[in-house]
Structures are given as structure tokens and as C-alpha cells.
PDB file of C-alpha atoms in Angstrom:
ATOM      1  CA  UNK A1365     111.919  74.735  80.629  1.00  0.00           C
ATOM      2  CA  UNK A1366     109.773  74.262  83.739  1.00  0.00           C
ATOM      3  CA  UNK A1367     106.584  73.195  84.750  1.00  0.00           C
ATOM      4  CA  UNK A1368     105.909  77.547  85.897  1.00  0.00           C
ATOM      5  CA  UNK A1369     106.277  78.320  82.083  1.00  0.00           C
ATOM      6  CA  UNK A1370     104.238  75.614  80.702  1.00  0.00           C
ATOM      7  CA  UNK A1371     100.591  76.399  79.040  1.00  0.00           C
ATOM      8  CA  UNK A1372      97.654  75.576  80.505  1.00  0.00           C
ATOM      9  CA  UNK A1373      96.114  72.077  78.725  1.00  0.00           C
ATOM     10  CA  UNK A1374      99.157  71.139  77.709  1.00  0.00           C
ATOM     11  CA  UNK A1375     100.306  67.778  78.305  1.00  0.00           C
ATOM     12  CA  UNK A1376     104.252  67.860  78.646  1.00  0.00           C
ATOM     13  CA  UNK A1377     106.654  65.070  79.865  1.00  0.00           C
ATOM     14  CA  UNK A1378     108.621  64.865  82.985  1.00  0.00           C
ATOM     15  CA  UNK A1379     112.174  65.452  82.140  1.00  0.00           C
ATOM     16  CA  UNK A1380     114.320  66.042  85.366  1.00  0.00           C
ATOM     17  CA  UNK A1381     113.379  66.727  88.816  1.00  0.00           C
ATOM     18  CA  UNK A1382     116.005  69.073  89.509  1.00  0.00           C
ATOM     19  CA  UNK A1383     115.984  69.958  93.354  1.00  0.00           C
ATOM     20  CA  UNK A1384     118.745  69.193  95.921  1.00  0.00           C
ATOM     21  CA  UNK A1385     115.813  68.417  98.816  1.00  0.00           C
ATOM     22  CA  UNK A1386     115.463  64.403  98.709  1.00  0.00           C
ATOM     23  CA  UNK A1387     112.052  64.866 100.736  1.00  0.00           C
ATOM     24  CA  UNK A1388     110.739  67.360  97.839  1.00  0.00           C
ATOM     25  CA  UNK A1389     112.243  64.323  95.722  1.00  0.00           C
ATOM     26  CA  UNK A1390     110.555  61.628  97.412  1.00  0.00           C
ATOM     27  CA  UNK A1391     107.250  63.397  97.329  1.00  0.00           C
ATOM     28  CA  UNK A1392     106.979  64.162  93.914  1.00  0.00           C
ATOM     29  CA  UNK A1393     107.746  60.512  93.309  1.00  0.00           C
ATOM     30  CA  UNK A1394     105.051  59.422  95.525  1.00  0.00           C
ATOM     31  CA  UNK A1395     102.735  61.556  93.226  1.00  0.00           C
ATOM     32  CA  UNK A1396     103.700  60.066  90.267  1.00  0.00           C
ATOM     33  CA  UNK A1397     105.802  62.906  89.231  1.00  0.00           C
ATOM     34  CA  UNK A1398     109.150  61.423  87.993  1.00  0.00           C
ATOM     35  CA  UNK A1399     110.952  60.917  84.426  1.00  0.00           C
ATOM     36  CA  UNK A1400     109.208  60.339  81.930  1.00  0.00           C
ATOM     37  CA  UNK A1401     105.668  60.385  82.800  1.00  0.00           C
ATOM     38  CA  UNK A1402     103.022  62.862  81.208  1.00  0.00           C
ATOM     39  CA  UNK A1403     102.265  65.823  83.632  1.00  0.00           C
ATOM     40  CA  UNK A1404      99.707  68.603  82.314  1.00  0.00           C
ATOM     41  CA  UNK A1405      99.176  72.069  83.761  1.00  0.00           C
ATOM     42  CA  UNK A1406      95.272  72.269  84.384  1.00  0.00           C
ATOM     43  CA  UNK A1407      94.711  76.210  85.609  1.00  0.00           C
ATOM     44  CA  UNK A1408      97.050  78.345  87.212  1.00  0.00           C
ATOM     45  CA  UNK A1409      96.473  79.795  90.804  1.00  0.00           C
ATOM     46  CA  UNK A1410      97.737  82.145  92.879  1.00  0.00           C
ATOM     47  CA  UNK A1411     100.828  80.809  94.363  1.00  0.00           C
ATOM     48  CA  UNK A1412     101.255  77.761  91.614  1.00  0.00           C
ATOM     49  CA  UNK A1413      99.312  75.856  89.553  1.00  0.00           C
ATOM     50  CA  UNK A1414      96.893  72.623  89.648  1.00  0.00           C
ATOM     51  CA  UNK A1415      98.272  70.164  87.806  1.00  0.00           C
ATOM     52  CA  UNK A1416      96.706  66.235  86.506  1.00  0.00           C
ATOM     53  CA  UNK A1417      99.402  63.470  87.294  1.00  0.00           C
ATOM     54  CA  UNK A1418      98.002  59.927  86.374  1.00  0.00           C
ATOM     55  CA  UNK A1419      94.786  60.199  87.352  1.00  0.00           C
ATOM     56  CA  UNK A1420      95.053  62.558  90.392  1.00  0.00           C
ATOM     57  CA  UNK A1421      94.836  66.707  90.053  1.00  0.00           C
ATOM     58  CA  UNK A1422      96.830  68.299  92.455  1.00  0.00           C
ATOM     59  CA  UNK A1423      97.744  71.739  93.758  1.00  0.00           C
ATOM     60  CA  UNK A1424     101.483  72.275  93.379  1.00  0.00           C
ATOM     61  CA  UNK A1425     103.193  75.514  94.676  1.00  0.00           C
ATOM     62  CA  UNK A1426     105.926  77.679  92.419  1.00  0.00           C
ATOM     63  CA  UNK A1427     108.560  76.193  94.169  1.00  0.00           C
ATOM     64  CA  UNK A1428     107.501  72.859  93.265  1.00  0.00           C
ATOM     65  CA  UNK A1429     106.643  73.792  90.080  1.00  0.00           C
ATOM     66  CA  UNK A1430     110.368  75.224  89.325  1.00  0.00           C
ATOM     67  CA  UNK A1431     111.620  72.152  90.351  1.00  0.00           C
ATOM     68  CA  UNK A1432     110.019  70.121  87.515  1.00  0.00           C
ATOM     69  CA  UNK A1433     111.839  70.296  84.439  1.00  0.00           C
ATOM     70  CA  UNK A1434     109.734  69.570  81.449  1.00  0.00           C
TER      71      UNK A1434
END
């Protein structure tokens, strides 16, 4: 499953980043977004989704958001 089908206020756990793009790698990782760490889907909006990483909210776009495996 991926982060686009997770519910809103759910907390979930990072399982994969699964994207061939090491930049879209290396970004996510700079978030905080890698294995193993909580992520949680705070309100969708149009073209992706907000999401709380750590203690930072950030606005992530479907493409993204397909690439996190949860």
C-alpha cells in the first residue's frame, strides 16, 4: 500500500521508498521520510496530501506520495 491510499489521521510506518530517481530519494531522506519512521497523512489536497514527518507538516504531491510505500 501507499502513502495516496492511506486515511487521513492515521499514523502508518515507512516501509520502502520505492522510486528509481535518487534525487526524489535523497529528498525524502532529508525530510525524514525513510524506513521505518512514523509518517501520518494530515488532510488531503488537491494534487496530494499534507503529511506530519517528525515534527514538520509538509505538502507532498501524488507522485511523491506513490512513491512511499507504507
Amino acid at each position: 500500500m501507499t502513502l495516496i491510499d492511506a486515511r487521513e489521521g492515521e499514523e502508518y510506518i515507512v516501509k520502502d521508498i520505492v522510486t528509481d530517481d535518487e534525487e526524489l530519494e535523497a529528498f525524502l531522506f532529508s525530510l525524514g521520510c525513510y524506513s521505518g519512521e512514523p509518517i501520518t497523512v494530515v488532510s488531503r489536497v488537491r494534487g496530494g496530501c499534507v503529511v506530519s514527518i517528525k515534527d514538520g507538516r509538509y505538502n507532498i504531491d501524488t507522485d511523491l506520495a506513490k512513491a512511499i510505500s507504507i
